[in-house]
Amino acid sequence: GENVEQHPSTLSVQEGDSAVIKCTYSDSASNYFPWYKQELGKGPQLIIDIRSNVGEKKDQRIAVTLNKTAKHFSLHITETQPEDSAVYFCAASRGDDMRFGAGTRLTVKP
Amino acid sequence: DADVTQTPRNRITKTGKRIMLECSQTKGHDRMYWYRQDPGLGLRLIYYSFDVKDINKGEISDGYSVSRQAQAKFSLSLESAIPNQTALYFCATSDLRPKETQYFGPGTRLLVL
């Protein structure tokens, strides 16, 4: 089955800096790649997603890039703010089978 | 997401006890899922259901069972709880289009002593 690896496991940045989280996947048939943000005491919430027919997608300060050949995708957060502090999960899916990365705890220092 | 609710939010139980975690949704979605979250392991799928008559095992179904009582309700049972089932459990739903986008409940924190 699909295996998703996520790095780093923890990331600390200064407010205003950029943050990058990277994921690799093993199944070349995966075609949907969402990113979830989990705040303390809450369930994961979708923040951005990308499909395999697109190389990059941007939504305000958040962007995701996908390299199908290398089977990796990344989340980029620019101009980080303290409210961006959370655990972020990547996932890879083909049809009904979605596998998640282990998560990255992002801390944005004021 | 307030459209997906889970009860209880916290539960402490003893080894060997039977417990049930419940999930309800008002999103009108056909697809429902149960995941468990452990530190350093992310989210792992336990069971999923595409409609009331359809139940499927996920990655880690051993020791768990589920019941889809209605389109809006999906319950997870631990027939005889053991300490390594201590985890955070999440219910999620998705619609047919896009079927991959999942909406998560707030989670149930379970401690098995």
PDB file of C-alpha atoms in Angstrom:
ATOM      1  CA  GLY A   1       0.000   0.000   0.000  1.00  0.00           C
ATOM      2  CA  GLU A   2       0.835   3.677  -0.052  1.00  0.00           C
ATOM      3  CA  ASN A   3       3.511   4.965   2.319  1.00  0.00           C
ATOM      4  CA  VAL A   4       3.780   8.668   3.090  1.00  0.00           C
ATOM      5  CA  GLU A   5       6.804  10.162   4.811  1.00  0.00           C
ATOM      6  CA  GLN A   6       6.754  13.687   6.205  1.00  0.00           C
ATOM      7  CA  HIS A   7       9.634  15.944   7.284  1.00  0.00           C
ATOM      8  CA  PRO A   8      10.489  17.608   9.538  1.00  0.00           C
ATOM      9  CA  SER A   9       8.599  16.320  12.569  1.00  0.00           C
ATOM     10  CA  THR A  10       9.010  19.675  14.316  1.00  0.00           C
ATOM     11  CA  LEU A  11       9.673  23.122  12.873  1.00  0.00           C
ATOM     12  CA  SER A  12      10.181  26.406  14.676  1.00  0.00           C
ATOM     13  CA  VAL A  13      10.279  29.743  12.830  1.00  0.00           C
ATOM     14  CA  GLN A  14      10.170  33.419  13.679  1.00  0.00           C
ATOM     15  CA  GLU A  15       7.019  35.332  12.891  1.00  0.00           C
ATOM     16  CA  GLY A  16       7.212  36.647   9.348  1.00  0.00           C
ATOM     17  CA  ASP A  17       9.557  33.928   8.113  1.00  0.00           C
ATOM     18  CA  SER A  18       8.561  31.174   5.694  1.00  0.00           C
ATOM     19  CA  ALA A  19       7.950  27.541   6.616  1.00  0.00           C
ATOM     20  CA  VAL A  20       8.302  24.532   4.338  1.00  0.00           C
ATOM     21  CA  ILE A  21       7.084  20.999   5.064  1.00  0.00           C
ATOM     22  CA  LYS A  22       7.932  18.155   2.709  1.00  0.00           C
ATOM     23  CA  CYS A  23       6.297  14.806   2.008  1.00  0.00           C
ATOM     24  CA  THR A  24       7.174  11.861  -0.195  1.00  0.00           C
ATOM     25  CA  TYR A  25       4.864   9.087  -1.325  1.00  0.00           C
ATOM     26  CA  SER A  26       5.475   5.625  -2.717  1.00  0.00           C
ATOM     27  CA  ASP A  27       2.486   4.793  -4.930  1.00  0.00           C
ATOM     28  CA  SER A  28       2.729   6.394  -8.359  1.00  0.00           C
ATOM     29  CA  ALA A  29      -1.034   5.864  -8.784  1.00  0.00           C
ATOM     30  CA  SER A  30      -1.821   8.385  -6.036  1.00  0.00           C
ATOM     31  CA  ASN A  31      -3.534  11.372  -7.573  1.00  0.00           C
ATOM     32  CA  TYR A  32      -4.827  13.558  -4.754  1.00  0.00           C
ATOM     33  CA  PHE A  33      -2.688  15.292  -2.131  1.00  0.00           C
ATOM     34  CA  PRO A  34      -4.377  17.246   0.681  1.00  0.00           C
ATOM     35  CA  TRP A  35      -2.843  19.125   3.574  1.00  0.00           C
ATOM     36  CA  TYR A  36      -4.569  19.306   6.943  1.00  0.00           C
ATOM     37  CA  LYS A  37      -4.008  21.645   9.889  1.00  0.00           C
ATOM     38  CA  GLN A  38      -4.776  20.397  13.380  1.00  0.00           C
ATOM     39  CA  GLU A  39      -5.051  22.889  16.205  1.00  0.00           C
ATOM     40  CA  LEU A  40      -4.897  21.841  19.820  1.00  0.00           C
ATOM     41  CA  GLY A  41      -8.023  19.978  20.902  1.00  0.00           C
ATOM     42  CA  LYS A  42      -9.542  19.955  17.430  1.00  0.00           C
ATOM     43  CA  GLY A  43      -9.823  17.631  14.486  1.00  0.00           C
ATOM     44  CA  PRO A  44      -7.734  18.114  11.319  1.00  0.00           C
ATOM     45  CA  GLN A  45      -9.054  20.690   8.867  1.00  0.00           C
ATOM     46  CA  LEU A  46      -8.289  20.803   5.167  1.00  0.00           C
ATOM     47  CA  ILE A  47      -6.261  23.891   4.255  1.00  0.00           C
ATOM     48  CA  ILE A  48      -5.232  23.180   0.685  1.00  0.00           C
ATOM     49  CA  ASP A  49      -5.121  20.283  -1.754  1.00  0.00           C
ATOM     50  CA  ILE A  50      -3.661  19.503  -5.149  1.00  0.00           C
ATOM     51  CA  ARG A  51      -4.385  16.921  -7.812  1.00  0.00           C
ATOM     52  CA  SER A  52      -1.823  15.113  -9.912  1.00  0.00           C
ATOM     53  CA  ASN A  53      -2.609  17.068 -13.065  1.00  0.00           C
ATOM     54  CA  VAL A  54      -1.421  20.307 -11.426  1.00  0.00           C
ATOM     55  CA  GLY A  55       2.121  21.258 -10.393  1.00  0.00           C
ATOM     56  CA  GLU A  56       1.407  24.112  -8.028  1.00  0.00           C
ATOM     57  CA  LYS A  57      -1.523  25.692  -6.229  1.00  0.00           C
ATOM     58  CA  LYS A  58      -1.651  28.820  -4.116  1.00  0.00           C
ATOM     59  CA  ASP A  59      -4.161  30.252  -1.659  1.00  0.00           C
ATOM     60  CA  GLN A  60      -3.054  33.536  -0.099  1.00  0.00           C
ATOM     61  CA  ARG A  61      -0.042  32.742   2.128  1.00  0.00           C
ATOM     62  CA  ILE A  62      -0.233  28.990   1.536  1.00  0.00           C
ATOM     63  CA  ALA A  63       1.054  27.124  -1.491  1.00  0.00           C
ATOM     64  CA  VAL A  64       1.563  23.490  -2.389  1.00  0.00           C
ATOM     65  CA  THR A  65       3.903  22.098  -5.039  1.00  0.00           C
ATOM     66  CA  LEU A  66       3.876  18.622  -6.520  1.00  0.00           C
ATOM     67  CA  ASN A  67       6.650  16.773  -8.326  1.00  0.00           C
ATOM     68  CA  LYS A  68       5.095  13.597  -9.737  1.00  0.00           C
ATOM     69  CA  THR A  69       8.342  12.301 -11.176  1.00  0.00           C
ATOM     70  CA  ALA A  70      10.112  12.460  -7.835  1.00  0.00           C
ATOM     71  CA  LYS A  71       6.914  11.596  -5.928  1.00  0.00           C
ATOM     72  CA  HIS A  72       7.144  14.421  -3.488  1.00  0.00           C
ATOM     73  CA  PHE A  73       5.025  17.404  -2.560  1.00  0.00           C
ATOM     74  CA  SER A  74       5.546  20.339  -0.258  1.00  0.00           C
ATOM     75  CA  LEU A  75       3.598  22.882   1.750  1.00  0.00           C
ATOM     76  CA  HIS A  76       4.881  26.446   1.794  1.00  0.00           C
ATOM     77  CA  ILE A  77       3.636  29.037   4.277  1.00  0.00           C
ATOM     78  CA  THR A  78       4.879  32.591   3.798  1.00  0.00           C
ATOM     79  CA  GLU A  79       4.790  35.488   6.260  1.00  0.00           C
ATOM     80  CA  THR A  80       4.053  33.130   9.123  1.00  0.00           C
ATOM     81  CA  GLN A  81       1.911  34.310  12.014  1.00  0.00           C
ATOM     82  CA  PRO A  82       1.500  32.928  15.558  1.00  0.00           C
ATOM     83  CA  GLU A  83      -1.919  31.535  14.594  1.00  0.00           C
ATOM     84  CA  ASP A  84      -0.182  29.300  12.046  1.00  0.00           C
ATOM     85  CA  SER A  85       1.196  27.299  14.996  1.00  0.00           C
ATOM     86  CA  ALA A  86      -0.365  23.826  14.765  1.00  0.00           C
ATOM     87  CA  VAL A  87       0.312  20.286  13.606  1.00  0.00           C
ATOM     88  CA  TYR A  88       0.218  19.859   9.833  1.00  0.00           C
ATOM     89  CA  PHE A  89      -0.474  16.565   8.065  1.00  0.00           C
ATOM     90  CA  CYS A  90       0.068  15.687   4.447  1.00  0.00           C
ATOM     91  CA  ALA A  91      -1.786  12.821   2.788  1.00  0.00           C
ATOM     92  CA  ALA A  92      -1.788  10.940  -0.493  1.00  0.00           C
ATOM     93  CA  SER A  93      -4.800   9.234  -2.001  1.00  0.00           C
ATOM     94  CA  ARG A  94      -5.758   7.150  -4.972  1.00  0.00           C
ATOM     95  CA  GLY A  95      -9.491   6.717  -5.063  1.00  0.00           C
ATOM     96  CA  ASP A  96     -10.745   5.620  -1.669  1.00  0.00           C
ATOM     97  CA  ASP A  97      -7.425   4.830   0.005  1.00  0.00           C
ATOM     98  CA  MET A  98      -5.889   7.835   1.770  1.00  0.00           C
ATOM     99  CA  ARG A  99      -2.683   7.591   3.782  1.00  0.00           C
ATOM    100  CA  PHE A 100      -1.381  10.301   6.081  1.00  0.00           C
ATOM    101  CA  GLY A 101       2.089  11.450   6.999  1.00  0.00           C
ATOM    102  CA  ALA A 102       3.153  11.427  10.656  1.00  0.00           C
ATOM    103  CA  GLY A 103       2.673  15.173  11.057  1.00  0.00           C
ATOM    104  CA  THR A 104       4.813  18.285  11.572  1.00  0.00           C
ATOM    105  CA  ARG A 105       4.457  20.440  14.649  1.00  0.00           C
ATOM    106  CA  LEU A 106       4.981  24.037  13.528  1.00  0.00           C
ATOM    107  CA  THR A 107       5.721  26.701  16.122  1.00  0.00           C
ATOM    108  CA  VAL A 108       5.763  30.355  15.094  1.00  0.00           C
ATOM    109  CA  LYS A 109       7.556  32.513  17.623  1.00  0.00           C
ATOM    110  CA  PRO A 110       6.294  36.105  18.008  1.00  0.00           C
TER     111      PRO A 110
ATOM    112  CA  ASP B   1     -16.163  21.076  12.254  1.00  0.00           C
ATOM    113  CA  ALA B   2     -19.475  21.422  14.119  1.00  0.00           C
ATOM    114  CA  ASP B   3     -21.223  19.382  11.407  1.00  0.00           C
ATOM    115  CA  VAL B   4     -19.416  16.256  12.621  1.00  0.00           C
ATOM    116  CA  THR B   5     -19.835  15.480  16.316  1.00  0.00           C
ATOM    117  CA  GLN B   6     -18.285  12.779  18.437  1.00  0.00           C
ATOM    118  CA  THR B   7     -19.292  11.448  21.836  1.00  0.00           C
ATOM    119  CA  PRO B   8     -17.813  11.118  24.326  1.00  0.00           C
ATOM    120  CA  ARG B   9     -14.969  13.620  23.970  1.00  0.00           C
ATOM    121  CA  ASN B  10     -12.940  11.908  26.662  1.00  0.00           C
ATOM    122  CA  ARG B  11     -13.196   8.414  28.091  1.00  0.00           C
ATOM    123  CA  ILE B  12     -11.238   6.425  30.635  1.00  0.00           C
ATOM    124  CA  THR B  13     -11.879   2.692  30.780  1.00  0.00           C
ATOM    125  CA  LYS B  14     -10.278  -0.462  32.100  1.00  0.00           C
ATOM    126  CA  THR B  15      -8.713  -3.365  30.248  1.00  0.00           C
ATOM    127  CA  GLY B  16     -11.338  -5.869  29.104  1.00  0.00           C
ATOM    128  CA  LYS B  17     -14.259  -3.445  29.095  1.00  0.00           C
ATOM    129  CA  ARG B  18     -16.454  -2.922  26.050  1.00  0.00           C
ATOM    130  CA  ILE B  19     -16.847   0.641  24.926  1.00  0.00           C
ATOM    131  CA  MET B  20     -18.516   2.454  22.062  1.00  0.00           C
ATOM    132  CA  LEU B  21     -17.558   5.716  20.440  1.00  0.00           C
ATOM    133  CA  GLU B  22     -20.250   7.495  18.487  1.00  0.00           C
ATOM    134  CA  CYS B  23     -20.163   9.816  15.507  1.00  0.00           C
ATOM    135  CA  SER B  24     -22.979  11.869  14.022  1.00  0.00           C
ATOM    136  CA  GLN B  25     -22.980  14.190  11.037  1.00  0.00           C
ATOM    137  CA  THR B  26     -25.378  16.721   9.603  1.00  0.00           C
ATOM    138  CA  LYS B  27     -23.475  17.211   6.337  1.00  0.00           C
ATOM    139  CA  GLY B  28     -25.587  14.688   4.452  1.00  0.00           C
ATOM    140  CA  HIS B  29     -22.484  12.796   3.366  1.00  0.00           C
ATOM    141  CA  ASP B  30     -22.667   9.130   2.470  1.00  0.00           C
ATOM    142  CA  ARG B  31     -19.079   8.265   3.331  1.00  0.00           C
ATOM    143  CA  MET B  32     -17.865   7.975   6.927  1.00  0.00           C
ATOM    144  CA  TYR B  33     -14.528   6.952   8.411  1.00  0.00           C
ATOM    145  CA  TRP B  34     -12.893   6.111  11.731  1.00  0.00           C
ATOM    146  CA  TYR B  35      -9.233   6.918  12.321  1.00  0.00           C
ATOM    147  CA  ARG B  36      -6.918   6.649  15.268  1.00  0.00           C
ATOM    148  CA  GLN B  37      -4.100   9.094  15.914  1.00  0.00           C
ATOM    149  CA  ASP B  38      -0.962   8.202  17.813  1.00  0.00           C
ATOM    150  CA  PRO B  39       2.037  10.470  18.421  1.00  0.00           C
ATOM    151  CA  GLY B  40       4.552  10.123  15.602  1.00  0.00           C
ATOM    152  CA  LEU B  41       2.269   7.892  13.534  1.00  0.00           C
ATOM    153  CA  GLY B  42      -0.216  10.324  12.091  1.00  0.00           C
ATOM    154  CA  LEU B  43      -3.730   9.152  11.307  1.00  0.00           C
ATOM    155  CA  ARG B  44      -4.451   5.533  10.516  1.00  0.00           C
ATOM    156  CA  LEU B  45      -7.708   4.255   9.073  1.00  0.00           C
ATOM    157  CA  ILE B  46      -9.648   1.709  11.145  1.00  0.00           C
ATOM    158  CA  TYR B  47     -12.919   1.267   9.196  1.00  0.00           C
ATOM    159  CA  TYR B  48     -14.878   3.098   6.548  1.00  0.00           C
ATOM    160  CA  SER B  49     -18.401   2.977   5.180  1.00  0.00           C
ATOM    161  CA  PHE B  50     -19.746   4.240   1.864  1.00  0.00           C
ATOM    162  CA  ASP B  51     -23.393   3.779   2.801  1.00  0.00           C
ATOM    163  CA  VAL B  52     -25.543   2.032   5.398  1.00  0.00           C
ATOM    164  CA  LYS B  53     -25.039  -1.384   3.828  1.00  0.00           C
ATOM    165  CA  ASP B  54     -21.348  -1.003   3.082  1.00  0.00           C
ATOM    166  CA  ILE B  55     -18.603  -1.524   5.703  1.00  0.00           C
ATOM    167  CA  ASN B  56     -14.916  -1.912   4.894  1.00  0.00           C
ATOM    168  CA  LYS B  57     -11.832  -2.672   6.932  1.00  0.00           C
ATOM    169  CA  GLY B  58      -9.045  -0.145   6.975  1.00  0.00           C
ATOM    170  CA  GLU B  59      -5.363  -0.397   7.725  1.00  0.00           C
ATOM    171  CA  ILE B  60      -5.748  -1.362  11.423  1.00  0.00           C
ATOM    172  CA  SER B  61      -9.160  -2.970  12.003  1.00  0.00           C
ATOM    173  CA  ASP B  62      -8.127  -5.759  14.405  1.00  0.00           C
ATOM    174  CA  GLY B  63      -9.713  -5.326  17.838  1.00  0.00           C
ATOM    175  CA  TYR B  64     -12.385  -2.947  16.531  1.00  0.00           C
ATOM    176  CA  SER B  65     -15.863  -3.246  15.048  1.00  0.00           C
ATOM    177  CA  VAL B  66     -18.254  -0.670  13.602  1.00  0.00           C
ATOM    178  CA  SER B  67     -21.932  -0.143  13.012  1.00  0.00           C
ATOM    179  CA  ARG B  68     -23.560   2.210  10.505  1.00  0.00           C
ATOM    180  CA  GLN B  69     -26.974   2.725  12.044  1.00  0.00           C
ATOM    181  CA  ALA B  70     -28.092   5.381   9.580  1.00  0.00           C
ATOM    182  CA  GLN B  71     -26.589   7.658   6.969  1.00  0.00           C
ATOM    183  CA  ALA B  72     -25.762  10.147   9.699  1.00  0.00           C
ATOM    184  CA  LYS B  73     -24.423   7.780  12.386  1.00  0.00           C
ATOM    185  CA  PHE B  74     -21.321   5.613  12.506  1.00  0.00           C
ATOM    186  CA  SER B  75     -20.185   3.942  15.746  1.00  0.00           C
ATOM    187  CA  LEU B  76     -16.870   2.371  16.660  1.00  0.00           C
ATOM    188  CA  SER B  77     -16.706  -0.381  19.279  1.00  0.00           C
ATOM    189  CA  LEU B  78     -13.854  -1.879  21.210  1.00  0.00           C
ATOM    190  CA  GLU B  79     -15.187  -5.260  22.321  1.00  0.00           C
ATOM    191  CA  SER B  80     -12.478  -5.830  24.914  1.00  0.00           C
ATOM    192  CA  ALA B  81     -10.300  -2.768  25.363  1.00  0.00           C
ATOM    193  CA  ILE B  82      -6.539  -3.127  25.831  1.00  0.00           C
ATOM    194  CA  PRO B  83      -3.973  -0.478  26.865  1.00  0.00           C
ATOM    195  CA  ASN B  84      -2.430  -0.160  23.384  1.00  0.00           C
ATOM    196  CA  GLN B  85      -5.781   1.101  22.140  1.00  0.00           C
ATOM    197  CA  THR B  86      -5.145   4.264  24.130  1.00  0.00           C
ATOM    198  CA  ALA B  87      -5.232   6.957  21.444  1.00  0.00           C
ATOM    199  CA  LEU B  88      -7.118   9.868  19.943  1.00  0.00           C
ATOM    200  CA  TYR B  89      -9.959   8.699  17.703  1.00  0.00           C
ATOM    201  CA  PHE B  90     -11.420  10.736  14.872  1.00  0.00           C
ATOM    202  CA  CYS B  91     -14.512  10.316  12.786  1.00  0.00           C
ATOM    203  CA  ALA B  92     -14.593  11.850   9.320  1.00  0.00           C
ATOM    204  CA  THR B  93     -17.059  12.200   6.455  1.00  0.00           C
ATOM    205  CA  SER B  94     -16.811  12.859   2.753  1.00  0.00           C
ATOM    206  CA  ASP B  95     -19.190  13.498  -0.084  1.00  0.00           C
ATOM    207  CA  LEU B  96     -19.214  11.769  -3.454  1.00  0.00           C
ATOM    208  CA  ARG B  97     -17.679  14.760  -5.200  1.00  0.00           C
ATOM    209  CA  PRO B  98     -14.983  15.381  -4.386  1.00  0.00           C
ATOM    210  CA  LYS B  99     -14.890  12.069  -2.571  1.00  0.00           C
ATOM    211  CA  GLU B 100     -11.369  12.542  -1.351  1.00  0.00           C
ATOM    212  CA  THR B 101     -12.048  15.647   0.756  1.00  0.00           C
ATOM    213  CA  GLN B 102     -12.661  14.535   4.306  1.00  0.00           C
ATOM    214  CA  TYR B 103     -14.192  16.543   7.152  1.00  0.00           C
ATOM    215  CA  PHE B 104     -13.135  15.556  10.645  1.00  0.00           C
ATOM    216  CA  GLY B 105     -14.907  15.622  13.973  1.00  0.00           C
ATOM    217  CA  PRO B 106     -13.276  17.025  17.132  1.00  0.00           C
ATOM    218  CA  GLY B 107     -11.970  13.654  18.314  1.00  0.00           C
ATOM    219  CA  THR B 108     -12.401  11.336  21.295  1.00  0.00           C
ATOM    220  CA  ARG B 109      -9.483  10.895  23.663  1.00  0.00           C
ATOM    221  CA  LEU B 110      -9.507   7.320  25.003  1.00  0.00           C
ATOM    222  CA  LEU B 111      -7.390   6.030  27.869  1.00  0.00           C
ATOM    223  CA  VAL B 112      -7.376   2.301  28.596  1.00  0.00           C
ATOM    224  CA  LEU B 113      -5.926   1.447  32.003  1.00  0.00           C
TER     225      LEU B 113
END
